[in-house]
Every structure is written in structure tokens, then in C-alpha cells.
Coordinates of C-alpha atoms in Angstrom, one line a residue:
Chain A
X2 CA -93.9 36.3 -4.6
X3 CA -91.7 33.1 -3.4
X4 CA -94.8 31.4 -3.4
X5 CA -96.3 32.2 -6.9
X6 CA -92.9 31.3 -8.3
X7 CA -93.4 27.8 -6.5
X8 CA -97.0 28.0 -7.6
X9 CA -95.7 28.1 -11.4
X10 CA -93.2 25.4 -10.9
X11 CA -95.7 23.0 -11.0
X12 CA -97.4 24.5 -14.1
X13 CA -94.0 24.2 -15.8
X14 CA -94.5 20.4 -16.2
X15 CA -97.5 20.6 -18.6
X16 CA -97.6 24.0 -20.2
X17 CA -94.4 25.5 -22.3
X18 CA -95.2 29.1 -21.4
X19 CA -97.6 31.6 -19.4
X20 CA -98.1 35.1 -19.9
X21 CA -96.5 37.1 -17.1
X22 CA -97.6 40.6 -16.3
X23 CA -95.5 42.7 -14.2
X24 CA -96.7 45.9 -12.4
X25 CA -93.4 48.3 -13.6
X26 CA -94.9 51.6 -11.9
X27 CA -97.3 52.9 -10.2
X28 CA -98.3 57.1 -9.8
X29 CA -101.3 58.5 -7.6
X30 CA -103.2 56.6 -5.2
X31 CA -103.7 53.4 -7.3
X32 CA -104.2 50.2 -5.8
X33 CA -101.1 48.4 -6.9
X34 CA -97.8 48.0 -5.8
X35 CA -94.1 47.9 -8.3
X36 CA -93.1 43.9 -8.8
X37 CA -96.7 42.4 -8.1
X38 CA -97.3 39.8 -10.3
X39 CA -100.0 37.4 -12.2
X40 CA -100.0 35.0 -14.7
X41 CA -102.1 33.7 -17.2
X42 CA -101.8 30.1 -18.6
X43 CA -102.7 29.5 -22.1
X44 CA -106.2 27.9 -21.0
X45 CA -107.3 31.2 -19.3
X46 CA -106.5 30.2 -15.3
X47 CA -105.0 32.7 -13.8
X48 CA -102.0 32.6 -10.8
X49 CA -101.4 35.7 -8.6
X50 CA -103.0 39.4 -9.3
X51 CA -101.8 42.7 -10.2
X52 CA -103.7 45.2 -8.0
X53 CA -105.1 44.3 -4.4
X54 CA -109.1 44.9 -5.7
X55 CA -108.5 43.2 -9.3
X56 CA -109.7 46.0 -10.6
X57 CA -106.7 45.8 -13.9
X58 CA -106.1 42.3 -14.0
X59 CA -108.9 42.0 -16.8
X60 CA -106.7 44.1 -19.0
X61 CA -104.1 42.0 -18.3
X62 CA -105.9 38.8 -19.2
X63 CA -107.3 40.6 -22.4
X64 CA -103.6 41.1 -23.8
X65 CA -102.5 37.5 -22.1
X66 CA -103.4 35.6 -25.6
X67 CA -101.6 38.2 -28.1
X68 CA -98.7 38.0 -25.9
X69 CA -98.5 34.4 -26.1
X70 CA -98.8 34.0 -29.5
X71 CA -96.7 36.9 -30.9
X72 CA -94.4 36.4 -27.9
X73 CA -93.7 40.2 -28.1
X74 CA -93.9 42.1 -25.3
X75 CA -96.0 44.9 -24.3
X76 CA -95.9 47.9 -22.1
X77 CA -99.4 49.4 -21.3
X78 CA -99.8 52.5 -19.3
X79 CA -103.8 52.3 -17.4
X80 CA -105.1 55.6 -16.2
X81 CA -107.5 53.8 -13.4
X82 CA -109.6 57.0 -13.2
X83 CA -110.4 56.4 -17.3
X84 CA -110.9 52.7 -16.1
X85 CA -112.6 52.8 -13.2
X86 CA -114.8 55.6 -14.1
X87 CA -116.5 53.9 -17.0
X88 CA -116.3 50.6 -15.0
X89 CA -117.7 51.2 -11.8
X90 CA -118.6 54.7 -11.7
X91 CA -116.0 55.8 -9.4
X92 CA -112.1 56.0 -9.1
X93 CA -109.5 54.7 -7.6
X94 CA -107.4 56.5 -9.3
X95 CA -103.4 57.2 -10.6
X96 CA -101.9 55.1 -13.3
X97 CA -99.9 51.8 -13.0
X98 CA -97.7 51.1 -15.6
X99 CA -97.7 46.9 -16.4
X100 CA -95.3 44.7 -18.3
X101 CA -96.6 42.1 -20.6
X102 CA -94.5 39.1 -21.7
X103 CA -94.4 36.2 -22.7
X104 CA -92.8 33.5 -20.2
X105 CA -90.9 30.5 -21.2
X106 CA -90.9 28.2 -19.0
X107 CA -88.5 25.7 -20.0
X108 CA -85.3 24.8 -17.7
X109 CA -83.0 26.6 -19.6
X110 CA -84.9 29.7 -20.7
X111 CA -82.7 32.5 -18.9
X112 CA -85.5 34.4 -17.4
X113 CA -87.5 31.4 -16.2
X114 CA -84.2 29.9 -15.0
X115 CA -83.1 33.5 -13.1
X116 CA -86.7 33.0 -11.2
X117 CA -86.2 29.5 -10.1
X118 CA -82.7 30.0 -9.2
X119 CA -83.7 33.4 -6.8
X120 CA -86.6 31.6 -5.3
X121 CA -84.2 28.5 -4.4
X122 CA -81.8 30.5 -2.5
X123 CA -82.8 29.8 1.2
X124 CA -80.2 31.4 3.0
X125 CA -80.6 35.1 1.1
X126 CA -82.7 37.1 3.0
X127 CA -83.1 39.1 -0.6
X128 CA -82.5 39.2 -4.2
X129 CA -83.1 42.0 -7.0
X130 CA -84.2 40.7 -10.5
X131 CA -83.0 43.6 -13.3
X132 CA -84.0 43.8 -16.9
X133 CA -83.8 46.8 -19.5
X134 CA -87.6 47.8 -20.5
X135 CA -86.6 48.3 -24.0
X136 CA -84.8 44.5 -23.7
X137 CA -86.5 42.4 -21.2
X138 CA -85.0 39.0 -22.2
X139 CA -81.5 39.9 -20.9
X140 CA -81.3 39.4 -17.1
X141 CA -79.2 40.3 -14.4
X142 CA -79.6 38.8 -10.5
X143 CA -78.1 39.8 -7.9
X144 CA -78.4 38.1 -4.1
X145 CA -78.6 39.8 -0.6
X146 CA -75.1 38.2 0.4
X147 CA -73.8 40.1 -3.2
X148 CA -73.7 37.2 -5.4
X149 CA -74.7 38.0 -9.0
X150 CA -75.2 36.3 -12.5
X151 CA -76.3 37.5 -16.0
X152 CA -75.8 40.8 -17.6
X153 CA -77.7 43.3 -19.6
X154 CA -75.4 43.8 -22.3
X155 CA -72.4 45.8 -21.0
X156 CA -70.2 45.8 -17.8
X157 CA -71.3 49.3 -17.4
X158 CA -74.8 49.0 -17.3
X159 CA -74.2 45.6 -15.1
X160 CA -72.1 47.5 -12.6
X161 CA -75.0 50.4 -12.3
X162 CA -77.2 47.8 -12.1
X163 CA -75.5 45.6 -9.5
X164 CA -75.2 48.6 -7.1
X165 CA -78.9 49.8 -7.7
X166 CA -80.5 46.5 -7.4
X167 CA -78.8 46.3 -3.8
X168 CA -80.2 49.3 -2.7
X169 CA -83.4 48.4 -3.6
X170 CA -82.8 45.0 -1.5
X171 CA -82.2 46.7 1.2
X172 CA -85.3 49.3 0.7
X173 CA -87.2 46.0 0.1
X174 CA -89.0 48.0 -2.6
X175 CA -89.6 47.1 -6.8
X176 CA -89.5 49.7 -9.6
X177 CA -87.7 51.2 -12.4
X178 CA -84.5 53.3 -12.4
X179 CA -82.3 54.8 -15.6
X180 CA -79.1 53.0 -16.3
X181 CA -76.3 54.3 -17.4
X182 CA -75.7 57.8 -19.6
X183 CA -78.7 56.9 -22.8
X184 CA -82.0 58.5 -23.2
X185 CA -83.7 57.9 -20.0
X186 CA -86.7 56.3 -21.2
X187 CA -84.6 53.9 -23.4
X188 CA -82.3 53.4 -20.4
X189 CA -85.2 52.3 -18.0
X190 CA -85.0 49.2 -15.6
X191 CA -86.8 47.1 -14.1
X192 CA -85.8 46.3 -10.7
X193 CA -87.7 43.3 -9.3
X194 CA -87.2 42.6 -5.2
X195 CA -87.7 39.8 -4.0
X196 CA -87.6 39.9 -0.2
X197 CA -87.4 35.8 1.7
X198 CA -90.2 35.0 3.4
X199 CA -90.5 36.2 7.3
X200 CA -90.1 33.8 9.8
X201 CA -92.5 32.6 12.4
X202 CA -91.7 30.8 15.3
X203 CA -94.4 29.1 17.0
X204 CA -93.3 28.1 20.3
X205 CA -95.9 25.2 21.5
X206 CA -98.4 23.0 19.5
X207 CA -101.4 23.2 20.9
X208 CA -104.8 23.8 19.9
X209 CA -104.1 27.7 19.1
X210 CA -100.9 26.8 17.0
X211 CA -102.9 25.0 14.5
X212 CA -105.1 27.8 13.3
X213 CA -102.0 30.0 14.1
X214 CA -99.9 27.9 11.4
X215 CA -102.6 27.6 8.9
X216 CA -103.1 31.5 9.1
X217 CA -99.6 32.3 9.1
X218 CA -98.8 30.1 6.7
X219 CA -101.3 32.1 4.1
X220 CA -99.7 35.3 5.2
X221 CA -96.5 33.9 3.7
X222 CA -94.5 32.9 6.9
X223 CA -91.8 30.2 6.5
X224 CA -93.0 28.7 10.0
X225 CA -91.1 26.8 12.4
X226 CA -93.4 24.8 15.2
X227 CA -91.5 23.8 18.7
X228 CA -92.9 22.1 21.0
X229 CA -91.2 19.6 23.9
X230 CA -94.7 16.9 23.6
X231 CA -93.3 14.6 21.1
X232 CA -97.2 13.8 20.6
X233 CA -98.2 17.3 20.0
X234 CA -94.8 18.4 17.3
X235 CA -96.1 16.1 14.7
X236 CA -95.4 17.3 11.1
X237 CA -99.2 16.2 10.3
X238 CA -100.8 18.4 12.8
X239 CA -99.0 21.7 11.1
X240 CA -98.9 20.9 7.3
X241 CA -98.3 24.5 6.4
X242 CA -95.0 24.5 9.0
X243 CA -91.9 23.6 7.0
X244 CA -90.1 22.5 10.3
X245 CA -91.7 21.0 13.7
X246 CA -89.8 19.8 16.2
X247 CA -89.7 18.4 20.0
X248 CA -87.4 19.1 22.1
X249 CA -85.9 20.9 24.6
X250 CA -87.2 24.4 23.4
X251 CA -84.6 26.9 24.7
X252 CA -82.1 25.1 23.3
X253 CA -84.3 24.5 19.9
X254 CA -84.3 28.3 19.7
X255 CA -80.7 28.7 20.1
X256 CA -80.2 26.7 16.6
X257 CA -83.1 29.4 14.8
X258 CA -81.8 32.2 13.3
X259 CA -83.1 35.1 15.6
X260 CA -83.1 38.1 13.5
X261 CA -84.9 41.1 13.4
X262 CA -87.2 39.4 10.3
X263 CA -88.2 36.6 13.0
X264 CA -91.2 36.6 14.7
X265 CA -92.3 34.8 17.7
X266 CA -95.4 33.3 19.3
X267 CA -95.5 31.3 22.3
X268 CA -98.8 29.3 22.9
X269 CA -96.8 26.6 24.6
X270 CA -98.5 28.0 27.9
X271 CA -96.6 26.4 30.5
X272 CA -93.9 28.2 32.7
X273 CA -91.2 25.7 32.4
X274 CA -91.3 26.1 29.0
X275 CA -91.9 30.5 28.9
X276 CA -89.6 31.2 31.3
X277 CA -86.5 29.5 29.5
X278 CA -87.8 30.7 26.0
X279 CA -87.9 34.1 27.1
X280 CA -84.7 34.3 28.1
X281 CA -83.1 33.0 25.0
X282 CA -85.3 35.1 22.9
X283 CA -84.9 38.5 24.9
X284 CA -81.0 37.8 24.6
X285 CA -82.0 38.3 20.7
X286 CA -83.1 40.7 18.5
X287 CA -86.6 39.2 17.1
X288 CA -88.2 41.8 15.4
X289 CA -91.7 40.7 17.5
X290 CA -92.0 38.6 20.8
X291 CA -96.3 37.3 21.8
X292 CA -96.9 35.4 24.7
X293 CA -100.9 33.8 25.0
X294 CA -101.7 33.8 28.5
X295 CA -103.7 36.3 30.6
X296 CA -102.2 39.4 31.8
X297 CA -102.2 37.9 35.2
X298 CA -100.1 34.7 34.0
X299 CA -97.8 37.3 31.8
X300 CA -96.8 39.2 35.5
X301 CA -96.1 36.0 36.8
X302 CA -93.6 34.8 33.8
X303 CA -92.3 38.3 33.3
X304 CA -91.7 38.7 37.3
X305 CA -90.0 35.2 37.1
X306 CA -87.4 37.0 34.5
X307 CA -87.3 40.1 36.3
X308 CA -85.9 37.7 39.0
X309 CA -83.3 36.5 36.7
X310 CA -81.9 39.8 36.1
X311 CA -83.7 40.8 32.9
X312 CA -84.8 45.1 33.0
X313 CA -88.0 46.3 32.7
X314 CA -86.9 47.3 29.1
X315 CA -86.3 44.3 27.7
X316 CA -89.7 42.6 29.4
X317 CA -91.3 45.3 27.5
X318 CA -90.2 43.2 24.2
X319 CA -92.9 40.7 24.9
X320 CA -97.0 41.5 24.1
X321 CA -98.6 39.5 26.5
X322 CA -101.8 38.8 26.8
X323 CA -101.0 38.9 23.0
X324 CA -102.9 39.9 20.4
X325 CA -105.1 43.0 19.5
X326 CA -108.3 43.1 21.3
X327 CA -111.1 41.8 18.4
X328 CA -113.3 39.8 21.1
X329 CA -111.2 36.5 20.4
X330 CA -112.7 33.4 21.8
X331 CA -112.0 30.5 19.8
X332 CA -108.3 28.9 18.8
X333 CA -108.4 30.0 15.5
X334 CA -110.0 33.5 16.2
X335 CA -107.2 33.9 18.9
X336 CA -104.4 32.8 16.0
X337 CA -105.8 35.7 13.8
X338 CA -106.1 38.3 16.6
X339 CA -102.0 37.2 17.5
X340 CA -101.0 37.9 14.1
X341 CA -103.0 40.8 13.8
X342 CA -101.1 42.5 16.0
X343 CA -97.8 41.1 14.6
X344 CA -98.5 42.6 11.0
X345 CA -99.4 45.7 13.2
X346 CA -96.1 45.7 15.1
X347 CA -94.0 45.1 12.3
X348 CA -95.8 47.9 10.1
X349 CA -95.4 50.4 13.1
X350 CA -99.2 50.4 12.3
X351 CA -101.5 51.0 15.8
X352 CA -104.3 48.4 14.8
X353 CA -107.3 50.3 15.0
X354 CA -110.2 50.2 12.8
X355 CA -109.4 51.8 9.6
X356 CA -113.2 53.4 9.4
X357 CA -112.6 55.2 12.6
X358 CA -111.0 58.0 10.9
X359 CA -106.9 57.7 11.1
X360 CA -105.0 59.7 8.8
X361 CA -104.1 58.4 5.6
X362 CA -100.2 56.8 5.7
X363 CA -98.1 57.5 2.8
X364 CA -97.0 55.3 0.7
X365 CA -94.1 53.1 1.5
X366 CA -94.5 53.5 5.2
X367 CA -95.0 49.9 6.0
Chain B
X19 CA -95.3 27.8 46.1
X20 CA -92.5 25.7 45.2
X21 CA -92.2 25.4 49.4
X22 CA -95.0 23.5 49.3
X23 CA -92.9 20.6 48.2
X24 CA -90.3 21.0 51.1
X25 CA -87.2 22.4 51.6
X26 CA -85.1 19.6 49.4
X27 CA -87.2 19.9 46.2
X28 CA -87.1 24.3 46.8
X29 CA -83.6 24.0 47.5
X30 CA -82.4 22.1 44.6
X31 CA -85.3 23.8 42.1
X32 CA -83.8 26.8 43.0
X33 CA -80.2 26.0 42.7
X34 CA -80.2 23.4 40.9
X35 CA -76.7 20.9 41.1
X36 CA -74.6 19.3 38.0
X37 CA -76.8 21.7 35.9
X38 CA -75.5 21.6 32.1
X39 CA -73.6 19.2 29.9
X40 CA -70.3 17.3 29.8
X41 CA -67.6 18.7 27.6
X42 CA -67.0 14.6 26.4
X43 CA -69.5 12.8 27.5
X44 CA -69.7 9.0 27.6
X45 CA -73.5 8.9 27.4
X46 CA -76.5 10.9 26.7
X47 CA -80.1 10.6 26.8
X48 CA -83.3 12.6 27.2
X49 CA -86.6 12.3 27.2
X50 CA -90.2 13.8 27.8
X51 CA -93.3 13.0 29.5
X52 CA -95.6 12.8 26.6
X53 CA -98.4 14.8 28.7
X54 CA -97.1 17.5 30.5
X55 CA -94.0 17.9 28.5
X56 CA -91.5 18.0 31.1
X57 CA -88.2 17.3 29.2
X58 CA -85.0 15.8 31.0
X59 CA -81.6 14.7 29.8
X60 CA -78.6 13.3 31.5
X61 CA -75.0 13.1 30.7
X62 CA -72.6 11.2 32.1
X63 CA -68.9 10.3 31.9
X64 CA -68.1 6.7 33.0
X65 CA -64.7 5.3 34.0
X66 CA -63.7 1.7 34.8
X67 CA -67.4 1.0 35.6
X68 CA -67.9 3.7 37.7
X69 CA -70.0 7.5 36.8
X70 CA -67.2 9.8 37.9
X71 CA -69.5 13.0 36.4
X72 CA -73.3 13.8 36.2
X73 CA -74.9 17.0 34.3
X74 CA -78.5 17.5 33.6
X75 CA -80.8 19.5 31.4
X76 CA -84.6 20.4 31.8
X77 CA -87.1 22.1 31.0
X78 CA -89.2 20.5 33.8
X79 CA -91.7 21.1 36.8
X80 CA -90.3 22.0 39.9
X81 CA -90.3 18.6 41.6
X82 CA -88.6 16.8 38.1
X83 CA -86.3 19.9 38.0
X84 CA -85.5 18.8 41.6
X85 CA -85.2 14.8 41.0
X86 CA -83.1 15.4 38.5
X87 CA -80.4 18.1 40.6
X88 CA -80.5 15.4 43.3
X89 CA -80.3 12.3 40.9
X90 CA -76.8 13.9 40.1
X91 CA -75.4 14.0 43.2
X92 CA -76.7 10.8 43.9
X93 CA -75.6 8.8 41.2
X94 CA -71.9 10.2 41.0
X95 CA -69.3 7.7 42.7
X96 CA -72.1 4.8 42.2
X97 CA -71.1 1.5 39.6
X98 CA -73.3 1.9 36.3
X99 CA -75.1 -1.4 38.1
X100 CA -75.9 0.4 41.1
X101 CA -76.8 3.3 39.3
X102 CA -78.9 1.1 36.7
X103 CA -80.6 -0.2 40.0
X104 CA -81.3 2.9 42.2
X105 CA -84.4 2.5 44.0
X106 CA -87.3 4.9 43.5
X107 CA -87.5 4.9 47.4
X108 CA -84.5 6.3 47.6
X109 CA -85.0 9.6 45.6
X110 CA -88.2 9.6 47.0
X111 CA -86.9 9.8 50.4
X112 CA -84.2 12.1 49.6
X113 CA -86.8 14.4 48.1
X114 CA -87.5 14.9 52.1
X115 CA -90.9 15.2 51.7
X116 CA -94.1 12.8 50.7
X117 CA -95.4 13.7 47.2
X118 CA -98.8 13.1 45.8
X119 CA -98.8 10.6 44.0
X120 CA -100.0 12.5 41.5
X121 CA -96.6 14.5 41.1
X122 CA -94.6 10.5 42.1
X123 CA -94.1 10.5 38.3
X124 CA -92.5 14.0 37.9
X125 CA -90.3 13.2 40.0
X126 CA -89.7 9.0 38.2
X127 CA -89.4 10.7 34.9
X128 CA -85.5 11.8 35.6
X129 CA -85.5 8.7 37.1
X130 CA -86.1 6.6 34.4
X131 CA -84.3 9.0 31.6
X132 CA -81.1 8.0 34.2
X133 CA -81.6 4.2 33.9
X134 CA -82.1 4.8 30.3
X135 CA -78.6 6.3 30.0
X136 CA -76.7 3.7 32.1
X137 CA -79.0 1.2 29.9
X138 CA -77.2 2.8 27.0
X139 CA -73.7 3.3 27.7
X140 CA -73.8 -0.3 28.4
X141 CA -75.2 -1.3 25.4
X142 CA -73.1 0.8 23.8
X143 CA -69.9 -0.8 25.5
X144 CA -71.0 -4.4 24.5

């Protein structure tokens, strides 16, 4: 979402508005999800989509040019077994309920300016976007760290709101909630998350770390590239990393913010480099930890911190050989296997072929 | 493996001396071979002319890891012009053992990050 914003940004300098549709809810097995977004400039281009297959963001584009001109909004409710069925001959599906509006995009339009100013806000991990259905031109934010701005008409409704919007920071999850004691369909909210990007640390700039970054990178990681070659940590070799550095890596780590939304990849493939890495990065709580090497290279790093006092528990932290097992032979087919497994990881998702039969997660696992 | 190199390079790979940083130090420098990406920095603290304390940091090969512990202990008591002017020969020979000259230049780099410093803190002073 971060990145759509940013996309927009740039549109902002030439066109005064775009049309912004906003999936508000979604019921049944439809192939959307609450707070995805797309946009449609007034020459017909299109930024972002509403549903993963596309299958509704026609309907979107075909209300795009009232919106814009009338500037009223408008609420549609799509039945995607209705659509589908006359569309493709089968069904997805459930019904996604999807916001129409009109966006200004002028500095000091209040919505525009609440998106700008939540996207901006690089140490947040989160922030919760809230407008009234009935009234989607008042906005209230409110950050991750608790800071907040705007309001929705009264101190009631902005105090309900404040406390819902942060539990739905912390569930990492969009969608619409009641406020306060009205009607609850005239009382409905929409409660936009917007989560920071995760963080990938590649540790190493070699050949893998290229396709590694460029992948990563369209995944939506905010990617870090460390590397002790001065040659090798060039800004140009990685232009989807917003930081590379050289250095003395352990003690580059040590400056990186080592939570549990961090991942990290070491291609660096050099003991004197792994072993002191490891060490930092097993004394934190990264939510994933991939070595490249073979599994022969892996018990030789792993015995080296075994020797240094670290348990077999914490050595069980780091996936090496990493990866899930696709047949990877080139650089860029290894990057994709690497963070294959990550997504798996961090999903809780065993990374098997989704043809061979798994049950069906629900909803809202991941 | 690492006794392959001899007893003085094991010995001070494995516990390495002066291993850390300075709480005020006069001068530091580091620096990395551009190839392998071994990565060593010294600091020192210099009195009336003289290095009174040596630390190190690296994330090196065993025999630079080694140069550098013994560089340390070599250079501590020495005049910043003797310690600019420290022969190779001399760490090479207190390595104890006869390196490839292959692995000579893992064991120069700490070397020359040390000149570098002493280089610095007296162009620093001037």
C-alpha cells in the first residue's frame, strides 16, 4: 500500500484528482481483501487493483468517470457469483463491498494530505486510517506509537475510533466497525491499516543478492544490503535497496533494528563474515534467519557457534541450506527459492504445492 | 585447520589479544581487502609520542585475525615513528611460521591499516 501511495505521489504533479476505490468488505470466499486499493486517473491508466484475479476492477473503472465528475461518492455491493457467472461461466464467489470516491490530490486536501502524512512516517511500524461511510471526507489517523490527528465530527466518535483503529493496527487487518450508539449502518467505519513495510536484511552482495534485492524489493521489502567489499556494497548494484553499506557486518547489524518484522538473508558466504553475524542476529529476535551455503558448510558455521556457547535451540533459528527445494540453480532462481521459504515461514505456511491437495486455510491465517 | 598455520597464528586466532575498542581513543582507522573482504581496524591511544594502548576489530581470515592480535602487542610501548616503520619481516617472523605467499597479504593487510593509523594521528596532530 506504501508503495501505491508513493506511486500516486508522482501523479499528483500533473493531475488534480484520481478516482480511488477502496475494498470496504468482503463475505464468502471472494478474492479480495478489506483496504486493497486502485486508482483510476482521469485518462483511464490505472494504479494498484482491487481483487488478486482483476476480476471487479472493470466495475470499478466503469464508475471511475462519474465519480470524478460528480465527485460524489459511491458504495457498490458486487455479488461475484452474479458477476462471475455471466462473465466467465463460473464463480468465485461472496460479495466485496467497494468504496468509490473521488480523490483530491492537492497538498492540502485533508484526505490526500492524511495519506501522504501516514506513508511518511518511517519509524511507525503501523497506522489506521478511519472515515464514517456515510461521511468519507472527515478523517481521523492514528499511528502505531499512538499519535493521532483529525476527527470525525465528535470527541466521542474520535475516542471509539482511536481505540478501534489500534486494535486493528495491531491485528494488521482493514475493515468496517460501528461507532458510537447510531444506527449501525449509519454509524459504519472504515478502518484502513496500513502496516510499514517488512524489512530485509541482506547480509553479502554477491551475485545471489542482486536477484535477491530486485525480487524482494517487488515483494515490498524496505531492504538493507551489507556487505564488508567496499567494491561489491555499491548503491548501483542494488537499486531497489534503500540502504547498502560496507563495513564491519556484525557491527552494521547491531545499528539495524532486529525485530520480529526483520528478516534476514546471508549470501555473504564466507565464515568470517557468518560466524560473527550469526551471533549478533541469534542474540535477536528476527522473525526469519537464511543462510546460502550447503548443508555441509551450514554444520560447519553452526558447529563453530555451538563452540561459542550458542544451544541447539537457538541454531535451530537459522534455515540453512536456505530456501525451499524448487530445483534452484541459477542466482536469481536461488533469490526466489530463499524468499519463498521466507513468505512461507512468516505465513506459518509449509511451502508445498498448493495442487497437491492441502486443506483450505481460513481466512486471516496468514 | 587453523594449525596448519602454526602454533602463533592458532594461538592468537583463537584467543585473540587487545581484541575491542578504546574507551577514548586517539586514532582510528579500518579498512578492507577489496577481494576477500577481510575487514580490520585499529585503535590506538598515543601519549607524548609514544602508543601506550592497542585494540583491534576484525572480521578477518585466520592468519589477518592473527596479524592483527600480534600487531597489538607489538606495537604497544613503540614511538608512533617506530611503529609507522615496523618491518613486514618482523610480523612475519613473529607469525612463527612461513606463509604462502599467497596468504603474505592477509597477514600485510593489518599491517598496513596500522601504518595508516599512526599516518593519521600524525596528520592529525600537525
Amino acid at each position: 500500500m506504501f508503495d501505491i501511495i508513493r506511486q500516486l505521489e508522482a501523479v499528483g504533479g500533473t493531475e488534480p484528482a484520481v478516482a480511488m476505490a477502496t475494498v470496504v468488505a468482503v463475505r464468502g470466499p471472494a478474492p479480495g481483501r478489506e483496504g486493497s486499493k486502485m486508482f483510476v486517473l482521469p485518462g483511464g491508466a490505472v494504479v494498484g487493483s482491487v481483487t488478486l484475479g482483476g476480476c471487479i476492477d472493470a466495475r470499478a473503472i466503469g464508475e471511475a468517470d462519474a465519480v470524478l465528475a460528480s465527485g460524489e461518492p459511491r458504495l457498490l455491493t458486487l455479488d461475484l457469483a452474479e458477476e462471475e457467472a455471466t462473465e466467465i461461466g463460473f464463480s468465485c464467489a461472496g460479495t466485496i463491498e467497494l468504496l468509490v470516491e473521488r480523490l483530491e490530490l492537492s497538498p492540502d486536501a485533508p484526505l490526500w494530505a492524511s495519506y501522504r502524512r501516514i506513508v511518511s512516517e518511517e519509524e511507525a511500524e503501523g497506522a489506521c486510517l478511519v472515515r464514517l461511510l456515510r461521511d468519507p471526507a472527515r478523517v481521523l489517523w492514528v499511528l502505531s506509537d499512538g499519535r493521532s490527528d483529525g476527527s470525525l465530527g465528535s470527541a466521542s466518535i474520535d475516542a471509539a475510533a482511536r481505540a478501534h483503529a489500534s486494535a486493528a493496527i495491531a491485528r494488521g487487518t482493514s475493515g468496517t466497525q460501528p461507532l458510537g450508539d447510531g444506527e449501525p449502518a449509519a454509524s459504519r467505519a472504515l478502518f484502513e491499516v496500513f502496516r510499514a513495510p517488512p524489512r530485509l536484511i541482506v547480509v553479502g552482495a554477491g551475485p545471489v543478492s542482486v536477484p535477491l534485492v530486485e525480487l524482494g524489493r517487488t515483494l515490498g521489502f524496505r531492504i538493507t544490503v551489507l556487505d564488508p567489499r567496499p567494491r561489491l556494497a555499491r548503491p548501483e548494484r542494488f537499486p531497489g535497496a534503500a540502504e547498502v553499506q560496507a563495513g564491519m557486518v556484525s557491527e552494521l547489524l547491531s545499528k539495524e533494528p532486529l525485530g520480529p518484522s526483520t528478516a534476514v538473508i546471508l549470501t555473504i558466504h564466507d565464515p568470517k563474515v557468518e560466524v560473527p553475524a550469526l551471533r549478533a542476529l541469534l542474540d535477536s529476535r528476527v522473525g526469519y534467519l537464511g543462510m546460502l551455503g550447503s548443508r555441509r558448510r551450514g554444520r560447519a558455521v553452526l558447529g563453530a557457534l555451538a563452540d561459542a556457547g550458542l544451544g541447539a535451540e537457538a541454531l535451530s533459528r537459522v534455515h540453512v541450506p536456505v530456501g525451499l527445494d524448487i530445483g534452484a540453480r541459477s542466482p536469481a532462481e536461488i533469490a526466489l527459492s530463499a524468499l519463498a521459504e521466507l513468505i512461507a515461514v512468516t505465513r506459518g505456511a509449509p511451502g508445498g504445492s498448493l495442487a497437491a491437495g492441502k486443506p483450505e486455510r481460513k481466512r486471516g491465517a496468514a | 585447520m587453523i594449525d596448519l598455520y602454526g602454533q602463533v597464528i592458532a594461538d592468537h586466532f583463537r584467543h585473540p589479544r587487545n581484541r575491542g575498542a578504546l574507551d577514548a581513543a586517539d586514532v582510528s582507522h579500518e579498512d578492507a581487502n577489496a577481494l576477500c573482504g577481510d575487514r580490520v581496524r585499529f585503535e590506538l591511544r598515543v601519549v607524548g609520542g609514544q602508543v601506550v594502548a592497542a585494540r583491534f576489530a576484525a572480521e578477518a581470515c585466520a592468519v589477518a585475525t592473527a596479524a592483527a592480535s600480534l600487531l597489538t602487542v607489538l606495537v604497544e610501548g613503540l614511538s608512533v615513528d617506530r611503529a609507522a616503520a615496523l618491518p613486514e619481516d618482523t610480523l612475519l617472523s613473529a607469525l612463527g611460521t612461513t606463509l604462502r605467499p599467497a596468504r603474505v597479504g592477509c597477514a600485510r593487510l593489518p599491517l598496513d591499516v596500522l601504518r595508516a593509523a599512526v599516518a593519521k594521528h600524525e596528520g592529525n596532530r600537525r
